[in-house]
Coordinates of C-alpha atoms and ligand atoms in Angstrom, one line a residue:
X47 CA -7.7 16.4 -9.2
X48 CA -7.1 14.3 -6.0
X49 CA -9.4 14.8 -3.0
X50 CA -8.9 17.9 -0.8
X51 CA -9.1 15.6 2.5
X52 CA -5.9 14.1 1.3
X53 CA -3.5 17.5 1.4
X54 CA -2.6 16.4 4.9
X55 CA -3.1 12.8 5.5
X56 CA -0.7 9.7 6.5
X57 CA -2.0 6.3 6.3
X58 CA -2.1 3.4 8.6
X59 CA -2.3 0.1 6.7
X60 CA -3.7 -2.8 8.6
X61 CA -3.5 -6.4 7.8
X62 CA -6.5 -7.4 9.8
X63 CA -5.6 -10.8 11.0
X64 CA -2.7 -9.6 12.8
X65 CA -3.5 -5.8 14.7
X66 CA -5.5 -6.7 17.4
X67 CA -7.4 -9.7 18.3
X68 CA -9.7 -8.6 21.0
X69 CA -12.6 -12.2 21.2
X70 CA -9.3 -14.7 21.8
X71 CA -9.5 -16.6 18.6
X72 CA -6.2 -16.1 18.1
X73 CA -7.3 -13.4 15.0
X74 CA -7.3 -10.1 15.0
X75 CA -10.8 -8.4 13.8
X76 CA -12.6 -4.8 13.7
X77 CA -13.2 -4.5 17.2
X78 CA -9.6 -4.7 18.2
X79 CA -8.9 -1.5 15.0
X80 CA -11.8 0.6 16.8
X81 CA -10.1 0.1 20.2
X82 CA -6.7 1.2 19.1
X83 CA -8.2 4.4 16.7
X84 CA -7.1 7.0 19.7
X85 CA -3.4 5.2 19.4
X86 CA -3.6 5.7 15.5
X87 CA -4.6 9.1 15.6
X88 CA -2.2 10.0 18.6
X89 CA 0.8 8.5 16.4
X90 CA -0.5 11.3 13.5
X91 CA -2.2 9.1 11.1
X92 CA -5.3 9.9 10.1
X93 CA -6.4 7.8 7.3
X94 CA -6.3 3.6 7.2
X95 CA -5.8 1.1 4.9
X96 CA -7.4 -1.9 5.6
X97 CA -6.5 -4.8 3.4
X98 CA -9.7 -7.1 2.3
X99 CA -11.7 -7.9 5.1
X100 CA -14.3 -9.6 3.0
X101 CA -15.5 -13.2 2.9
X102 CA -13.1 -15.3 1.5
X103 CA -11.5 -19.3 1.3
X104 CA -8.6 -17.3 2.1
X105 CA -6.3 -18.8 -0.1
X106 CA -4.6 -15.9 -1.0
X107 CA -5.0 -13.7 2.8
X108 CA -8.4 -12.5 1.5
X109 CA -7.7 -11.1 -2.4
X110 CA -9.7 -14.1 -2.8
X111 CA -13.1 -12.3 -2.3
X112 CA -16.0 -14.4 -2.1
X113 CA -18.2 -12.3 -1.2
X114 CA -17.8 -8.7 -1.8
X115 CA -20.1 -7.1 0.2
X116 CA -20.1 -9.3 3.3
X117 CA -17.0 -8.9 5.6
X118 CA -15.6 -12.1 7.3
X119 CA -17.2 -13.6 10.4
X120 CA -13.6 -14.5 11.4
X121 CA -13.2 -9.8 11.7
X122 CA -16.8 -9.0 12.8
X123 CA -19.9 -8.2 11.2
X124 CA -20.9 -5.7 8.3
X125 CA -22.2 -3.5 11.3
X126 CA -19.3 -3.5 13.1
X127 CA -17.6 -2.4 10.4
X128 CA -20.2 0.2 9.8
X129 CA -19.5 1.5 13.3
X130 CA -15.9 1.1 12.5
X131 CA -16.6 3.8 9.7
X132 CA -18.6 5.8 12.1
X133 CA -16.6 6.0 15.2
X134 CA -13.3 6.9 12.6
X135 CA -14.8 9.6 11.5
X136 CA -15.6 11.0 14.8
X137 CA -11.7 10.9 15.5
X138 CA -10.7 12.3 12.2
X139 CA -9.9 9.0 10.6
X140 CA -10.9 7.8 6.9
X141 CA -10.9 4.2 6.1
X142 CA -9.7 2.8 2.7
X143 CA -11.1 -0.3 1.9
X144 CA -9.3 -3.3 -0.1
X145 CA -10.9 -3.7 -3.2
X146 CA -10.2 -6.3 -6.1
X147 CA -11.3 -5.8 -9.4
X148 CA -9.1 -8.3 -11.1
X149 CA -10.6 -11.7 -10.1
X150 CA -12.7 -13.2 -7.7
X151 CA -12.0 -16.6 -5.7
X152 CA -12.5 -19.4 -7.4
X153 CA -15.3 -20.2 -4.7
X154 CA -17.2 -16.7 -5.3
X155 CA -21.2 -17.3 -6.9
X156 CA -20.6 -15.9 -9.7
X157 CA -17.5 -17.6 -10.9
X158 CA -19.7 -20.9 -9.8
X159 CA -22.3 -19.8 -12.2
X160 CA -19.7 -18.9 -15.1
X161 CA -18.5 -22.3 -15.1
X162 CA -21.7 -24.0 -16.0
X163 CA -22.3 -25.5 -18.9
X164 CA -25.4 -23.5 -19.5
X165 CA -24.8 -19.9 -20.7
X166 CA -26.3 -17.7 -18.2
X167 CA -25.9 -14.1 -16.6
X168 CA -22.5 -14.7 -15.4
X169 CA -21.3 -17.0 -18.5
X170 CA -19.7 -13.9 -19.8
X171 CA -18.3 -12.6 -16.0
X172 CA -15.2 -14.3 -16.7
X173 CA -12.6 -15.4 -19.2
X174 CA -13.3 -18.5 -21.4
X175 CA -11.4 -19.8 -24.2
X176 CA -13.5 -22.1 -26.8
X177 CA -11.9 -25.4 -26.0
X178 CA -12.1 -27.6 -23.3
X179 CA -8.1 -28.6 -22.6
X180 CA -6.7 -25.8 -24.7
X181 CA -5.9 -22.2 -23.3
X182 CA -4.3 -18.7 -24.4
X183 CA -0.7 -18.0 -25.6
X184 CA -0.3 -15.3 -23.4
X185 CA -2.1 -15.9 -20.2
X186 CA -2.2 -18.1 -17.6
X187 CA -4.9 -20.6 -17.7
X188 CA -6.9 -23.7 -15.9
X189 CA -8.6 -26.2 -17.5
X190 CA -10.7 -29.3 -16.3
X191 CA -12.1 -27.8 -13.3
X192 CA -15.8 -27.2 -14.4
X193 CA -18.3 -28.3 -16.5
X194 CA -18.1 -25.7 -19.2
X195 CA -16.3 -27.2 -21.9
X196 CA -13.4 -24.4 -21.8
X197 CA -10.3 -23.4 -19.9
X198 CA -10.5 -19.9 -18.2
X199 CA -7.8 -17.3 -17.4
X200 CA -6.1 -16.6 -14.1
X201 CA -5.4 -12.8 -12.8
X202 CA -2.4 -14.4 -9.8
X203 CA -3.0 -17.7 -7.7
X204 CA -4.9 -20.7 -9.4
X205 CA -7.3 -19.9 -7.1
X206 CA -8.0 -16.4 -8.6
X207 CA -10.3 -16.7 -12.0
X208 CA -9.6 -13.0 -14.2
X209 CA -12.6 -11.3 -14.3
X210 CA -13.5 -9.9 -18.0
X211 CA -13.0 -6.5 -18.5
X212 CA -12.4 -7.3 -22.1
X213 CA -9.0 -7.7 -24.5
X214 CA -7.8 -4.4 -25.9
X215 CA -6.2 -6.4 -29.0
X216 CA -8.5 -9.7 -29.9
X217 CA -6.4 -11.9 -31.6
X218 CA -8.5 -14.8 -31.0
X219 CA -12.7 -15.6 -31.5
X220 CA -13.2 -16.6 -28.1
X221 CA -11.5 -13.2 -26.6
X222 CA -14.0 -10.4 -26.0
X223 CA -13.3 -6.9 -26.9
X224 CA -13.4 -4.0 -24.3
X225 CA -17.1 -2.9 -25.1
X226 CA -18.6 -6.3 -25.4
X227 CA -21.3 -5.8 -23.0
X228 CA -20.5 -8.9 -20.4
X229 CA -17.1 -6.3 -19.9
X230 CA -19.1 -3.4 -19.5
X231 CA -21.2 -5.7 -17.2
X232 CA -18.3 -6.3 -14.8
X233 CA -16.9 -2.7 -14.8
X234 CA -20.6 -1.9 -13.6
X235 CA -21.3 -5.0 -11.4
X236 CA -18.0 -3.7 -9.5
X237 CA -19.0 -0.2 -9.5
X238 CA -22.0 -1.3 -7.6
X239 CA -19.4 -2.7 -5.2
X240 CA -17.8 0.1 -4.7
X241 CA -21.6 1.9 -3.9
X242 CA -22.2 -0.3 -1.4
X243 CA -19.2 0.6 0.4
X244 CA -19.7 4.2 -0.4
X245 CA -22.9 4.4 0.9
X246 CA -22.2 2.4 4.4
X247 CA -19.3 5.2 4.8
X248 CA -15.6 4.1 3.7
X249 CA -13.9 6.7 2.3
X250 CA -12.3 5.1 -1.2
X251 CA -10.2 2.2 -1.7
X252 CA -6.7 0.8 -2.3
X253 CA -7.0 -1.0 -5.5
X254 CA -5.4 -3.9 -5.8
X255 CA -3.9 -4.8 -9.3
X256 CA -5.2 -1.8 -10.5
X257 CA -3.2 -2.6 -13.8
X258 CA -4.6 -6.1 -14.7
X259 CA -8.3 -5.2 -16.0
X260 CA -8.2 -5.2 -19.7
X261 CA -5.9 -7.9 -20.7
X262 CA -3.5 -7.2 -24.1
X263 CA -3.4 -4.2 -23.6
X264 CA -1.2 -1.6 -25.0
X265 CA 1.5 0.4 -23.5
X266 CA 0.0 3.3 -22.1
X267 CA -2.4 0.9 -20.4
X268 CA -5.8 2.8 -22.9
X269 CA -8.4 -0.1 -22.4
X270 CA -8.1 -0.2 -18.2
X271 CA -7.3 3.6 -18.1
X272 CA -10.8 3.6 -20.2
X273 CA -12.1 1.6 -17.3
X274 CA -11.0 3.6 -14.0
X275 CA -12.0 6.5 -16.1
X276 CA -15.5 5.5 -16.7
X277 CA -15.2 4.9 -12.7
X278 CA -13.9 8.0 -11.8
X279 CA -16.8 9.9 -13.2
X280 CA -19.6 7.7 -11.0
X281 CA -17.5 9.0 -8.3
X282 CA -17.1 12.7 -9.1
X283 CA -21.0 12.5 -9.3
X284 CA -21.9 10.6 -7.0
X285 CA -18.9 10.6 -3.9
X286 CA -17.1 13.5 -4.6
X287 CA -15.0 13.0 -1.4
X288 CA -13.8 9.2 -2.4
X289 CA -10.1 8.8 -3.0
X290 CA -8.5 5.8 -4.6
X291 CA -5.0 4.8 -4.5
X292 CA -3.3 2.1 -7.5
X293 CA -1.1 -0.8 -6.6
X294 CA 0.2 0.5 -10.1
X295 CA 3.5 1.4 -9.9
X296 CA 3.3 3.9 -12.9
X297 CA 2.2 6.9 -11.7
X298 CA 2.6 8.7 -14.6
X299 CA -0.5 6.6 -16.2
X300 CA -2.7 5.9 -12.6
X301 CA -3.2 9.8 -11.7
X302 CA -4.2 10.2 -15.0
X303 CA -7.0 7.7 -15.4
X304 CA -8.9 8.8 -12.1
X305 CA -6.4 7.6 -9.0
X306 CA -5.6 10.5 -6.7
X307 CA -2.6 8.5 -5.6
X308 CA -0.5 6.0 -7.1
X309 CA 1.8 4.0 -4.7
X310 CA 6.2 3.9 -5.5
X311 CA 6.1 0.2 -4.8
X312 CA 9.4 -1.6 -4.1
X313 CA 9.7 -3.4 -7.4
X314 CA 13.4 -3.4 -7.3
X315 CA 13.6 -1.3 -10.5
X316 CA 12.3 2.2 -9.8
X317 CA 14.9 2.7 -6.8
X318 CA 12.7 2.5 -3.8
X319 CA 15.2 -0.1 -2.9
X320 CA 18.0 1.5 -2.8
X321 CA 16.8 3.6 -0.2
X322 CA 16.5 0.5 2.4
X323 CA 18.1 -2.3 0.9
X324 CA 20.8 -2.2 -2.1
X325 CA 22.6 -5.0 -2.9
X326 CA 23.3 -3.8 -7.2
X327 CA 26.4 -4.9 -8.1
X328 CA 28.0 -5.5 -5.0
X329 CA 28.3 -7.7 -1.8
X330 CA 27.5 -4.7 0.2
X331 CA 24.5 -3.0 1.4
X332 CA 24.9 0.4 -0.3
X333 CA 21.1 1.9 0.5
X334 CA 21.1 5.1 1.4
X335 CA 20.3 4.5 4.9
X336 CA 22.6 2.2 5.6
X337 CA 25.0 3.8 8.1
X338 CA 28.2 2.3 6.5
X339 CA 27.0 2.0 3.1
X340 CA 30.5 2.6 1.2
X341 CA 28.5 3.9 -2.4
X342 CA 25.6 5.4 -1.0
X343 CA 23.9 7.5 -4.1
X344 CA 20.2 9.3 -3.6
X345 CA 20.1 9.3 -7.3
X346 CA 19.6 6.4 -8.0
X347 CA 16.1 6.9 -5.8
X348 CA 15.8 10.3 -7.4
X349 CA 15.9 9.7 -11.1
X350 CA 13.1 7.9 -11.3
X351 CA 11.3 9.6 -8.6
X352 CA 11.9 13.2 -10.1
X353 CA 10.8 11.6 -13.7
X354 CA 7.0 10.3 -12.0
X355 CA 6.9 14.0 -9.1
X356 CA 7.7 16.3 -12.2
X357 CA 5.4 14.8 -14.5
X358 CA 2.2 14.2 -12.2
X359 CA 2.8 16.8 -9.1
X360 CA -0.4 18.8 -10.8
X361 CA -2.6 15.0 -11.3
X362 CA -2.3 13.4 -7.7
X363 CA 0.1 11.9 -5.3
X364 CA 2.6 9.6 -5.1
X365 CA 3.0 7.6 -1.9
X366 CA 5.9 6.2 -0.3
X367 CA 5.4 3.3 2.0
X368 CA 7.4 2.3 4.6
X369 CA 6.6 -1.2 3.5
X370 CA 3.6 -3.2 2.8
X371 CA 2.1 -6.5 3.2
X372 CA 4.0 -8.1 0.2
X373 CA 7.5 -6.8 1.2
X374 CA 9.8 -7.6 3.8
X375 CA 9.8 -5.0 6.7
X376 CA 12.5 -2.4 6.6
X377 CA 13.7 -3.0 9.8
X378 CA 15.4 -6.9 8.0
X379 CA 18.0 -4.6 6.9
X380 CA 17.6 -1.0 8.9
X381 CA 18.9 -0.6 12.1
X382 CA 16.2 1.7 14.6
X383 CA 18.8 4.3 14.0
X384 CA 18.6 4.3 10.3
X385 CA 15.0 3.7 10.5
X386 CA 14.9 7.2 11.8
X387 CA 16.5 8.9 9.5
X388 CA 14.1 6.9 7.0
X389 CA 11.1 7.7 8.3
X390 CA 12.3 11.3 8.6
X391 CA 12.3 11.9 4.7
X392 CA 9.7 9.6 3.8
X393 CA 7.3 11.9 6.3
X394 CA 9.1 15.1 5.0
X395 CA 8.4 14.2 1.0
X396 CA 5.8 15.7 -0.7
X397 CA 2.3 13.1 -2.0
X398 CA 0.8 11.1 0.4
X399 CA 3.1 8.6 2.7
X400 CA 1.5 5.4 4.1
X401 CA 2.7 3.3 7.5
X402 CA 2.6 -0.4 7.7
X403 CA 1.4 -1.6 11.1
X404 CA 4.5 -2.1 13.3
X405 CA 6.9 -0.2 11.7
X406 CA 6.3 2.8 14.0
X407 CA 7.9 0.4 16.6
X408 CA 10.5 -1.4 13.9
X409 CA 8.9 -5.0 14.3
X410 CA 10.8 -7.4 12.6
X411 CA 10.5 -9.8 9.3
X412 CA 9.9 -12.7 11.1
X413 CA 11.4 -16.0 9.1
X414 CA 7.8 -18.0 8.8
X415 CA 6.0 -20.4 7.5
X416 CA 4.1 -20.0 4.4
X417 CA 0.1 -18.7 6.0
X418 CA -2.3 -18.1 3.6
X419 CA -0.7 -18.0 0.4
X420 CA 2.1 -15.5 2.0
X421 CA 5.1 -17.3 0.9
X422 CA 8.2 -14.8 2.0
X423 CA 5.5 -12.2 2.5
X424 CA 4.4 -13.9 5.6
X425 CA 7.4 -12.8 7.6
X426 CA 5.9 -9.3 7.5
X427 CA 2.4 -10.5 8.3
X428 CA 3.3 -11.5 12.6
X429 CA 1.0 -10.1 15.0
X430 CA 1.1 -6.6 16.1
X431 CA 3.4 -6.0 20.0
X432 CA 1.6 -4.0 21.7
X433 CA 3.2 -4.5 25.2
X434 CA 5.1 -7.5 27.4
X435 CA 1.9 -9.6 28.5
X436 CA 0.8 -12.3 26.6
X437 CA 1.0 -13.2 23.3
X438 CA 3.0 -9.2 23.3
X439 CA -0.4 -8.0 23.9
X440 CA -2.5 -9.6 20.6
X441 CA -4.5 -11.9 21.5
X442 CA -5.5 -13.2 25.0
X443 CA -5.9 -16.6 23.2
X444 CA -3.7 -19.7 23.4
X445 CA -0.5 -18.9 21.8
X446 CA -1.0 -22.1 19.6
X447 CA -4.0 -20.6 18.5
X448 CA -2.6 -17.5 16.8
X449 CA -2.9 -16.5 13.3
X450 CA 1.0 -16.1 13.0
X451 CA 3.4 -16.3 16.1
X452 CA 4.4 -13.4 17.6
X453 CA 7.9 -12.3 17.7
X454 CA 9.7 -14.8 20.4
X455 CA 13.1 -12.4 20.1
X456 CA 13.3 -11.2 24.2
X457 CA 14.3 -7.9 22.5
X458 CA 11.5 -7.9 20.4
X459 CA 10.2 -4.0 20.3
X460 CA 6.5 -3.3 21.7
X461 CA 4.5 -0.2 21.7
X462 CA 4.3 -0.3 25.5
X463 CA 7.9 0.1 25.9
X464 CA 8.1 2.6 23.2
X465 CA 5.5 4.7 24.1
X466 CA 6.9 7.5 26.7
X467 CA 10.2 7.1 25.5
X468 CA 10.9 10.2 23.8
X469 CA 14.5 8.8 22.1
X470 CA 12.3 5.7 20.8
X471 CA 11.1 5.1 16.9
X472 CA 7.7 5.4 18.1
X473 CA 8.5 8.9 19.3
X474 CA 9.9 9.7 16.2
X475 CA 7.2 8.8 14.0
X476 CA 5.0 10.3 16.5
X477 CA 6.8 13.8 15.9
X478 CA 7.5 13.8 12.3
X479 CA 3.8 13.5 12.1
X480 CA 2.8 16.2 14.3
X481 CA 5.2 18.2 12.7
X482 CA 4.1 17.7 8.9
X483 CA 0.6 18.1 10.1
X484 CA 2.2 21.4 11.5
X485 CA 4.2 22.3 8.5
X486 CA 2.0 22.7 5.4
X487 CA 5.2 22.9 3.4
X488 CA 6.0 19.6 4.7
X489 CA 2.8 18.1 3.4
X490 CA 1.3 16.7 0.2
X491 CA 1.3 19.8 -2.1
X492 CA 4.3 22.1 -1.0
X493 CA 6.8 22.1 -3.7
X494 CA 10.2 19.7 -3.8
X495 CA 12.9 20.7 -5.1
X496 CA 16.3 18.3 -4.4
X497 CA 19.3 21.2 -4.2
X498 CA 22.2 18.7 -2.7
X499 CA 22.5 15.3 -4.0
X500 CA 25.8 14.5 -4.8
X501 CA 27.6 11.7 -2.9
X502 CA 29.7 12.3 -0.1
X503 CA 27.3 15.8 0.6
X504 CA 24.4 16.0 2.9
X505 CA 21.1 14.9 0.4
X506 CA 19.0 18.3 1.0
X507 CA 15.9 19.3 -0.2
X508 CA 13.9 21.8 -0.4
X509 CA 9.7 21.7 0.6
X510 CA 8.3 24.7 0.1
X511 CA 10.0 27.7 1.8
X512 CA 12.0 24.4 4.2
X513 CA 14.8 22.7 3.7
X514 CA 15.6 19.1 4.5
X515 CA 18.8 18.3 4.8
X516 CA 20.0 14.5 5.8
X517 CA 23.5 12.9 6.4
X518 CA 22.6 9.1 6.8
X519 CA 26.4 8.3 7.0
X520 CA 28.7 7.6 9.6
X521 CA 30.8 10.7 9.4
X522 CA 29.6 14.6 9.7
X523 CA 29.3 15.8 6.5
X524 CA 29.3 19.6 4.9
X525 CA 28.0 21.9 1.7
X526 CA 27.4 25.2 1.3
X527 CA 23.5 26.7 1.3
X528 CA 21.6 29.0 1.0
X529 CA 21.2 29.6 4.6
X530 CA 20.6 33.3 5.3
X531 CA 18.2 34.0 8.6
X532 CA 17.3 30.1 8.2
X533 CA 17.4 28.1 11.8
X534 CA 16.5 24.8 12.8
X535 CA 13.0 23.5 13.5
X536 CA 13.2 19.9 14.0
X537 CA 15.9 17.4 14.0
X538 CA 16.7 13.9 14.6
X539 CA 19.9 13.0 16.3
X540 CA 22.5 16.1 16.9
X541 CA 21.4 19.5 15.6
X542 CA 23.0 20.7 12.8
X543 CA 25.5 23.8 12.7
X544 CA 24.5 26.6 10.4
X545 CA 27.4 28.7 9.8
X546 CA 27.9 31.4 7.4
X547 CA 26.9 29.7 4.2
X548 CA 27.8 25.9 5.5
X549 CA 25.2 23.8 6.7
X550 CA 28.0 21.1 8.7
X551 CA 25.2 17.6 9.5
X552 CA 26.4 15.2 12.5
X553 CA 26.5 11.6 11.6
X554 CA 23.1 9.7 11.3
X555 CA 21.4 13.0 11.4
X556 CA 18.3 14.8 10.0
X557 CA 17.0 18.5 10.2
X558 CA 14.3 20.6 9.2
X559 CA 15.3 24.2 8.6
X560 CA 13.0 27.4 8.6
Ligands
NOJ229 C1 -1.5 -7.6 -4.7 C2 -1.7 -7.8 -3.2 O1 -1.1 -6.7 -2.5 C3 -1.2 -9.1 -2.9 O2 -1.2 -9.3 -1.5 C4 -2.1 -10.2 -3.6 O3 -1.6 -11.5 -3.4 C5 -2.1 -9.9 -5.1 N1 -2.3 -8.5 -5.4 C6 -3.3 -10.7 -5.7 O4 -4.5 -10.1 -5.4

């Protein structure tokens, strides 16, 4: 079962380098997040994300930990993120940390160790085949860069050794099975990690990769659920309260192995995309969204959506994202109109929705280049616009200086201009979150139900004893209901009409009825 702290709670994710850089380095760090915690909890969020903030080359934005328990000097210090922790809490906030299980950076000790031609404690840490030049059939590999005569598999980047977990099938000598004890030693040494963090007072983690840790292994993913398993009970015993939440994609398997939440990740098959951005078999942009989408079809989100809610509802949560660090920004192909409507069912659907930094505001993917192993992600990595001064309010620093330029657009959207704007997206986010934190039924438990999904209808749902009814199109739109004695709570653009049984939606409109 998930934790109980997480019935009502949105996430803020924060990519460190670019929130708020308060020392004019031109970086953001952890005293720049503590300042802006009463603007967090004011927007309705009350849980973050904070991707890894841990010593690292950086070669890969910091999932290149080389170090995990000592954050970056370029964010703070360990004690300021200690306080960071403690001063949360005081506002109601929980932190997730980033943690990576998979691999290490290259640079980290005991990789350094694991490549020397010695054996020693950490020979075992990672995995070696038996031949110097030689690698695996199946698995990426590197060879010639230490002096232990073998080649050793990668988890992502070349710069990111696999750490061993074990193989779930060996089919060669030099694999290890799951139980060898060097695999039990890393599931432990990274338990400890996760104890350290614990103990200093994060809340759980966002696990990166959460899929990856036992290598050939079968379908329903047994040797890695065996792993986050074994995990999940040193956390019932010893922090009951710590959630975790899989970059797995599968939910079906993750809230069933220990995660209380399993993120719907924009993979492109699973239909998250055609909610923002739907390009299948055709020239035109036909997500649901999209204002003058010509084939607009919420069931193509649905069918695997239903599939994952029916089958886990009583494991955990699933968690809708307005985007994340490794995809582009909704607002590349959503107007602040449609972003709305958006953000209006995303915060209205049951499991556990998370916010990406800026897209309260509808910042922009920015086209820029590659930083720190970003590629096309780096256009959703710019600095945070927090008003019209300089740098839009991120950094007193020299603009040359910045980690990422800001967006040089004259229109570009800033929380300052947002803020007391009650038509603004800002606004909107802002109420959509008071109101689910108002509305049980509109938060993670409360029953969904979809009762209207055919095209050319309003899509309506039902949470609970609600009803959520959305016409994302640019003509008003009509179906029958049950409507008796039911009236409007909330809505987003022109209120609907409730007449007899026939619920009649404006264009580009959303509504909440009691
Ligand atoms: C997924 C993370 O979200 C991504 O940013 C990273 O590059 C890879 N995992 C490798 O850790």
């Amino acid at each position: 079962m998930a934790a109980k702290w997480l019935k009502d709670t949105v996430f803020y994710e924060i990519y460190p380098q670019s929130f708020l850089d308060t020392n004019g380095d031109g970086i953001g760090d952890f005293e720049g997040i503590i300042s802006k915690l009463d603007y967090i909890r004011d927007l309705g969020c009350n849980a973050l994300w904070i991707n890894p903030c841990f010593d690292s080359p950086f070669k890969d934005a910091g999932y290149d930990v080389r170090d995990y328990k000592k954050v970056a000097p370029r964010y703070g210090t360990n004690e300021d993120l200690y306080r960071l922790f403690r001063i949360a809490h005081e506002k109601g906030i929980r932190v997730l940390l980033d943690l990576v299980p998979g691999h290490t950076s290259e640079e980290h000790p005991w990789f350094q160790a694991s490549g020397k031609a010695e054996k020693n404690e950490y020979s075992g840490r990672y995995i070696w085949t038996d031949h110097w030049f030689l690698g695996c059939r199946k698995l990426p590999y590197i060879g010639g860069e230490c002096e232990r005569p073998g080649t050793y598999i990668l988890n992502f980047f070349k710069c990111q050794p696999a750490l061993n977990y074990g193989f779930h099938t060996v089919e060669e000598n030099w694999q290890m099975r799951e139980d060898h004890p060097d695999a039990i030693a890393t599931r432990e040494a990274m338990k400890d990690v996760m104890r350290f963090w614990l103990s200093h007072g994060c809340d759980g983690f966002r696990v990166d990769m959460a899929a990856s840790l036992v290598k050939y292994d079968d379908e329903k993913k047994s040797g890695t659920s065996a792993v986050w398993r074994n995990v999940r009970e040193m956390l019932d015993r010893e922090f009951p309260d710590a959630a975790l939440v899989a970059e797995w994609n599968e939910a079906k398997l993750a809230l069933r192995c220990g995660f209380d939440m399993d993120f719907f990740l924009n993979d492109g098959v699973n239909g998250y995309h055609t909610l923002v951005r739907d390009y299948e078999g055709s020239d035109i942009d036909n997500s649901f969204f999209k204002k003058d989408a010509p084939n607009r079809d919420i069931r193509r989100f649905l069918r695997t959506y239903e599939d994952w809610y029916t089958d886990t509802k009583d494991c955990g949560y699933i968690s809708l994202l307005t985007c994340n660090h490794d995809t582009v920004r909704p607002r590349y192909s959503l107007t602040p109109d449609e972003l709305k409507l958006f953000y209006g069912f995303l915060f209205t659907m049951p499991g556990v929705p998370f916010l990406y930094y800026g897209d309260e505001i509808g910042m922009r993917y920015l086209p820029l280049p590659i930083k720190e192993g970003g590629y096309f992600r780096t256009g959703s990595r710019s600095p945070m616009q927090w008003s019209e001064g300089k740098n839009l309010g991120f950094s007193e620093g020299d603009p040359q200086s910045l980690y990422l330029p800001v967006d040089s657009a004259e229109d570009a959207p800033t929380v300052s201009q947002q803020v007391n704007d009650p038509a603004s997206l800002l606004s909107t986010v802002r109420d959509l979150l008071a109101l689910r934190h108002k509305e049980e039924d509109l938060q993670a438990d409360a029953d969904f139900e979809a009762v209207s999904v055919l095209p050319g209808r309003p899509f309506i749902y039902r949470r609970g004893a609600l009803l959520v009814a959305i016409n994302p199109g640019s003509e008003p739109l009509s179906c029958r209901a049950d409507l008796s004695g039911r009236q409007c709570i909330y809505a987003i653009g022109s209120a609907p009409v409730l007449s007899g049984d026939t619920l009649t939606l404006a264009p580009q409109s959303f509504c909440v009825l009691r």
